[in-house]
PDB file of C-alpha atoms in Angstrom:
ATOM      1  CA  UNK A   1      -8.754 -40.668  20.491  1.00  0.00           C
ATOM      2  CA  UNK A   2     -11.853 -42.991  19.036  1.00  0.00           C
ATOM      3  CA  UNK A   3     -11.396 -46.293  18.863  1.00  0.00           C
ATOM      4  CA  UNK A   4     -14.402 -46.871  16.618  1.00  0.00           C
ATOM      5  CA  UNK A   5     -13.956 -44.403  13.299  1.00  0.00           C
ATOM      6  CA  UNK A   6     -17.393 -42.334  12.505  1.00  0.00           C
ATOM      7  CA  UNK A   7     -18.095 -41.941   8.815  1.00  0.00           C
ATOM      8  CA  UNK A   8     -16.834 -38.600   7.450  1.00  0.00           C
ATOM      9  CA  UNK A   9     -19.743 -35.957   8.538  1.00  0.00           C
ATOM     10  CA  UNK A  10     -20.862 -33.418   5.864  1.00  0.00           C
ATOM     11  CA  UNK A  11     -22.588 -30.464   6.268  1.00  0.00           C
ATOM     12  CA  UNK A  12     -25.971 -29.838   4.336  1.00  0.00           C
ATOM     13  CA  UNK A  13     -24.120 -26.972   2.619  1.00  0.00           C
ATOM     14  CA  UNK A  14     -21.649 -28.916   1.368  1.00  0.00           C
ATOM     15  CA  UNK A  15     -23.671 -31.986   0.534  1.00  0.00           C
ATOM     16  CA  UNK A  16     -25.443 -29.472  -1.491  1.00  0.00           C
ATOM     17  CA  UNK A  17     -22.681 -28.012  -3.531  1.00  0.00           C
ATOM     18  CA  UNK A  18     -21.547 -31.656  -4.240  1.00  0.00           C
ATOM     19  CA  UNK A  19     -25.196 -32.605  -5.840  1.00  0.00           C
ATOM     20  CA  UNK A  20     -24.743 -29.286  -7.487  1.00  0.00           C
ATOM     21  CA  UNK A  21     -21.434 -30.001  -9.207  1.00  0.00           C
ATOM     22  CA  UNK A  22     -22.737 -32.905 -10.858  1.00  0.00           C
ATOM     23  CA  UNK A  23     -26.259 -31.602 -11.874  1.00  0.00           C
ATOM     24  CA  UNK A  24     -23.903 -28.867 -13.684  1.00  0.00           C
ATOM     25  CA  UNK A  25     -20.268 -30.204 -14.844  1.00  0.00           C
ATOM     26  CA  UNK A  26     -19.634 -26.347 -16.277  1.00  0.00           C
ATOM     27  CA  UNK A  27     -20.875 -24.141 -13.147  1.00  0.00           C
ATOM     28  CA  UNK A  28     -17.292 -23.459 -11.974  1.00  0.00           C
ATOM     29  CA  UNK A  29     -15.809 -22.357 -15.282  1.00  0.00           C
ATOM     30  CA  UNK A  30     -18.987 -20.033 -15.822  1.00  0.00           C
ATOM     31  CA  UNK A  31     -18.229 -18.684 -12.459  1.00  0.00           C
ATOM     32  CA  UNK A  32     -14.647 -18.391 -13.441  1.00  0.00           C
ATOM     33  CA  UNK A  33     -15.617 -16.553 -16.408  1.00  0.00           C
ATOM     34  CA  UNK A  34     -18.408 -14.115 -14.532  1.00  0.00           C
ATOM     35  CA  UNK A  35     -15.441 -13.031 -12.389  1.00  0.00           C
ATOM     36  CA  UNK A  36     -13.221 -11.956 -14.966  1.00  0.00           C
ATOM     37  CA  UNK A  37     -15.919  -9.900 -16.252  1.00  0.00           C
ATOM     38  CA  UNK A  38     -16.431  -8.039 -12.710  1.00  0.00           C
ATOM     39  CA  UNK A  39     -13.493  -8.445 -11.060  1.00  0.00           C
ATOM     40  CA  UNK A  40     -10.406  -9.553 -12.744  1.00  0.00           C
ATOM     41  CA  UNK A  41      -9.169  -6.530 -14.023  1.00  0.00           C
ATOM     42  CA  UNK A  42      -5.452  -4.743 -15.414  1.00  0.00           C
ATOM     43  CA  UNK A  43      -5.186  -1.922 -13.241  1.00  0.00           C
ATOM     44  CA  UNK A  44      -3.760   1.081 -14.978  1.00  0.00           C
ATOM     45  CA  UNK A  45      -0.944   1.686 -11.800  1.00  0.00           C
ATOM     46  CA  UNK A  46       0.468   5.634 -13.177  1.00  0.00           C
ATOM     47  CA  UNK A  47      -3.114   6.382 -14.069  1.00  0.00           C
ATOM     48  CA  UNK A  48      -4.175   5.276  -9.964  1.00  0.00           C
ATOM     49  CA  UNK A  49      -1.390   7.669  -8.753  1.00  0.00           C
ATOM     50  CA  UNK A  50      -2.611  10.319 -10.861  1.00  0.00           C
ATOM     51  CA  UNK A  51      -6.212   9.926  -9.809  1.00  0.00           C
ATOM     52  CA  UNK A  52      -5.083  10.231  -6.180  1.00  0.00           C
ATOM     53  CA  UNK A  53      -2.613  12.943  -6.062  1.00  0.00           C
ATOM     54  CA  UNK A  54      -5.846  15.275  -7.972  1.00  0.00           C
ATOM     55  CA  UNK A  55      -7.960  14.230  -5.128  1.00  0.00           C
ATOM     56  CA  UNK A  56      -8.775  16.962  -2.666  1.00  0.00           C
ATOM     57  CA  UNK A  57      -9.028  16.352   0.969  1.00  0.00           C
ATOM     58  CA  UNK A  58     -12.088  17.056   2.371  1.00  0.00           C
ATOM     59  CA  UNK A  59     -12.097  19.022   5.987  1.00  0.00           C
ATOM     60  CA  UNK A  60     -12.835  16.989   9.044  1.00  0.00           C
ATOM     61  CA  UNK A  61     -16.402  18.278   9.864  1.00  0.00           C
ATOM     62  CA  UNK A  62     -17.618  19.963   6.419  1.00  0.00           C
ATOM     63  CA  UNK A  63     -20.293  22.140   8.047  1.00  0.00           C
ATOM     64  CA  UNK A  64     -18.705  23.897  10.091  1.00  0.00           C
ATOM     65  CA  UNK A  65     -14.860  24.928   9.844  1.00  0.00           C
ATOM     66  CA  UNK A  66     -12.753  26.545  11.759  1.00  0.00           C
ATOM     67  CA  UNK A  67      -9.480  28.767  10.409  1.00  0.00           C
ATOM     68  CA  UNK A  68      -6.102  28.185  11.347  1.00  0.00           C
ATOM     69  CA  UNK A  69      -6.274  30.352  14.360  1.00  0.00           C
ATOM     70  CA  UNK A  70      -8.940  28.339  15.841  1.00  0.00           C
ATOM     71  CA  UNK A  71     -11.423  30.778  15.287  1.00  0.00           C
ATOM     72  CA  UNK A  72     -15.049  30.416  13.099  1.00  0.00           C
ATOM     73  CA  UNK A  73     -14.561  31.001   9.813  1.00  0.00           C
ATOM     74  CA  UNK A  74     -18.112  31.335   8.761  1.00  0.00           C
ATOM     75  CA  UNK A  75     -19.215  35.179   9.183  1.00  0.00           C
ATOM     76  CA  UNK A  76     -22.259  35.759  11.392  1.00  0.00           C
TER      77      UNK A  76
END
């Protein structure tokens, strides 16, 4: 325990985003609005399903297969 109390430490970083902030009083609602553009989207959930059960399944190693038997299926 410290008997004497340091000042609060701040990182550059954060010292940085501070000055930021107030440079710029609207930077975090045009970042909240930039991520509903990208990111913040309605996700179509029977649409997903559908899109997955169509999906084939690709084989393990794709250039070279073997049957069920274990043997090469690729004639020679």
């Amino acid at each position: 325990m410290y008997l004497i109390r340091r000042p609060d430490y701040q990182s550059d970083t954060t010292q940085f985003i501070q000055q930021l902030r107030e440079k710029k009083p609207g930077l975090e609602e045009r970042q909240f609005q930039g991520r509903e553009l990208l990111w913040d989207k309605d996700v179509d959930r029977e649409l997903w399903q559908d899109l997955q059960k169509a999906r084939l399944r690709q084989k393990a190693y794709v250039y070279y297969s073997f049957d069920e038997n274990g043997y090469d299926s690729i004639p020679t």
